[in-house]
Amino acid sequence: MLYSEAFQKLGYRLVRPRLDWTASKDDGICVSLWKKEIDWEARPLSMSSQVRSGPLEDWVGRHGNKLRKKHLAVALKEYGGWVDAVIVEGEPGAGVDRAEPWRPKARQGLKWRVVAFDVETGHFTVEAHQMRDVGVANL
């Protein structure tokens, strides 16, 4: 499915679809995660921009990072770090081939949570946790 359509399936609207890496709505934040940057072998599943997202200078000044920093700060302050996610296939920096909304019910109850965030650079780490294990209702 298309990138913006994947966000819409989760109830989000991208303001600038070709530039935005995240979106917000009244009750949440949604981040895009490159499928190839997720550590699928780790338990819990994880994605760290310091490990898998290429050189910082390639993306630190981009609009998408500036917006993502704002959204991650809100996620941590307002939602305990819990975020919705869109899993993106393609080549980072070159374009999206396809995107799929991450639906916890279809993923053994796993939902993404921000566990580390550097407000200056935008580096962050997310992990997929079972929401029932941490007292969050299973959506």
Coordinates of C-alpha atoms in Angstrom, one line a residue:
M1 CA 0.0 0.0 0.0
L2 CA 1.0 3.6 -0.4
Y3 CA 3.0 5.4 2.4
S4 CA 0.3 7.9 3.2
E5 CA -2.5 5.3 3.0
A6 CA -0.7 3.2 5.6
F7 CA -0.8 6.1 8.0
Q8 CA -4.5 6.7 7.2
K9 CA -5.3 3.1 8.0
L10 CA -4.2 3.9 11.6
G11 CA -6.2 7.1 11.7
Y12 CA -3.3 9.5 10.9
R13 CA -2.9 12.1 8.2
L14 CA 0.5 13.2 6.9
V15 CA 0.7 16.9 6.4
R16 CA 3.6 16.7 3.9
P17 CA 3.5 13.1 2.7
R18 CA 6.8 13.3 0.8
L19 CA 8.7 14.9 3.7
D20 CA 7.0 13.6 6.9
W21 CA 8.3 10.6 8.8
T22 CA 5.8 10.8 11.6
A23 CA 2.2 12.0 12.2
S24 CA 0.1 12.9 15.2
K25 CA -3.6 12.8 16.1
D26 CA -5.5 13.7 19.2
D27 CA -4.7 10.5 21.0
G28 CA -1.4 9.3 19.6
I29 CA 1.8 9.5 17.6
C30 CA 2.7 7.3 14.6
V31 CA 6.3 6.8 13.4
S32 CA 7.6 5.2 10.2
L33 CA 10.2 2.4 10.6
W34 CA 12.2 1.1 7.7
K35 CA 11.7 -2.7 7.7
K36 CA 15.4 -3.2 6.9
E37 CA 16.4 -1.2 10.0
I38 CA 14.4 -3.3 12.5
D39 CA 16.4 -6.0 14.3
W40 CA 14.0 -8.9 13.7
E41 CA 16.3 -11.3 15.7
A42 CA 16.3 -9.2 18.9
R43 CA 13.9 -9.9 21.8
P44 CA 12.2 -7.6 22.1
L45 CA 12.2 -6.5 18.5
S46 CA 14.0 -3.2 18.3
M47 CA 15.2 -0.4 16.0
S48 CA 17.9 2.0 17.0
S49 CA 18.7 4.9 14.7
Q50 CA 22.3 4.9 16.1
V51 CA 22.9 1.4 14.9
R52 CA 20.9 1.0 11.6
S53 CA 20.0 4.4 10.2
G54 CA 23.1 5.4 8.4
P55 CA 25.3 8.5 9.1
L56 CA 23.6 11.2 11.2
E57 CA 24.7 13.9 8.8
D58 CA 22.6 12.3 6.1
W59 CA 19.3 12.9 7.9
V60 CA 19.8 15.2 11.0
G61 CA 18.8 18.4 9.2
R62 CA 15.9 17.1 7.3
H63 CA 12.3 18.2 7.8
G64 CA 11.3 14.6 8.7
N65 CA 13.8 14.5 11.6
K66 CA 12.7 17.9 12.9
L67 CA 9.1 16.8 13.0
R68 CA 9.9 13.3 14.4
K69 CA 11.8 15.0 17.3
K70 CA 8.7 17.0 18.2
H71 CA 6.5 13.9 17.9
L72 CA 8.8 11.6 19.9
A73 CA 8.9 14.2 22.7
V74 CA 5.1 14.3 22.8
A75 CA 5.0 10.4 22.7
L76 CA 7.2 10.3 25.8
K77 CA 5.5 13.0 27.7
E78 CA 1.8 12.2 26.8
Y79 CA 1.7 8.5 26.0
G80 CA 4.5 6.8 28.1
G81 CA 6.5 6.4 24.9
W82 CA 3.9 4.2 23.1
V83 CA 3.6 4.9 19.4
D84 CA 1.8 3.5 16.4
A85 CA 4.0 2.5 13.5
V86 CA 4.1 2.1 9.8
I87 CA 6.6 -0.4 8.5
V88 CA 8.2 0.9 5.3
E89 CA 10.0 -1.1 2.6
G90 CA 12.4 0.5 0.2
E91 CA 15.7 2.2 0.4
P92 CA 16.1 4.9 3.1
G93 CA 16.9 8.2 1.3
A94 CA 15.8 6.8 -2.1
G95 CA 12.1 6.2 -1.7
V96 CA 9.4 4.0 -0.4
D97 CA 8.3 0.8 -2.3
R98 CA 5.5 -0.1 0.0
A99 CA 4.2 0.5 3.5
E100 CA 2.1 -1.4 6.0
P101 CA 0.4 -0.3 9.2
W102 CA 1.7 -2.2 12.3
R103 CA -1.4 -3.6 13.9
P104 CA -0.8 -5.0 17.5
K105 CA -3.7 -7.5 17.3
A106 CA -2.1 -9.1 14.2
R107 CA 1.4 -9.0 15.8
Q108 CA 0.9 -11.0 19.0
G109 CA -0.1 -7.9 20.9
L110 CA 3.2 -6.2 20.3
K111 CA 3.2 -2.4 20.1
W112 CA 6.2 -0.1 19.7
R113 CA 7.5 2.0 22.5
V114 CA 10.2 4.7 22.5
V115 CA 12.9 3.6 25.1
A116 CA 15.6 6.1 24.2
F117 CA 15.6 9.5 22.6
D118 CA 18.2 12.2 22.1
V119 CA 16.3 15.5 21.7
E120 CA 19.4 17.2 20.2
T121 CA 20.1 14.8 17.3
G122 CA 16.9 12.9 17.0
H123 CA 18.5 9.5 17.6
F124 CA 16.0 7.1 19.1
T125 CA 15.4 3.5 19.9
V126 CA 12.0 1.8 19.9
E127 CA 11.2 -1.7 21.1
A128 CA 8.1 -3.8 20.5
H129 CA 6.5 -4.9 23.7
Q130 CA 3.3 -6.8 24.6
M131 CA 1.1 -4.1 26.0
R132 CA -0.6 -6.4 28.5
D133 CA 2.8 -7.0 30.2
V134 CA 3.1 -3.3 31.0
G135 CA -0.4 -2.5 31.9
V136 CA -1.5 -0.9 28.6
A137 CA -4.8 -2.0 27.0
N138 CA -4.4 -4.1 23.9
L139 CA -5.7 -2.0 21.0

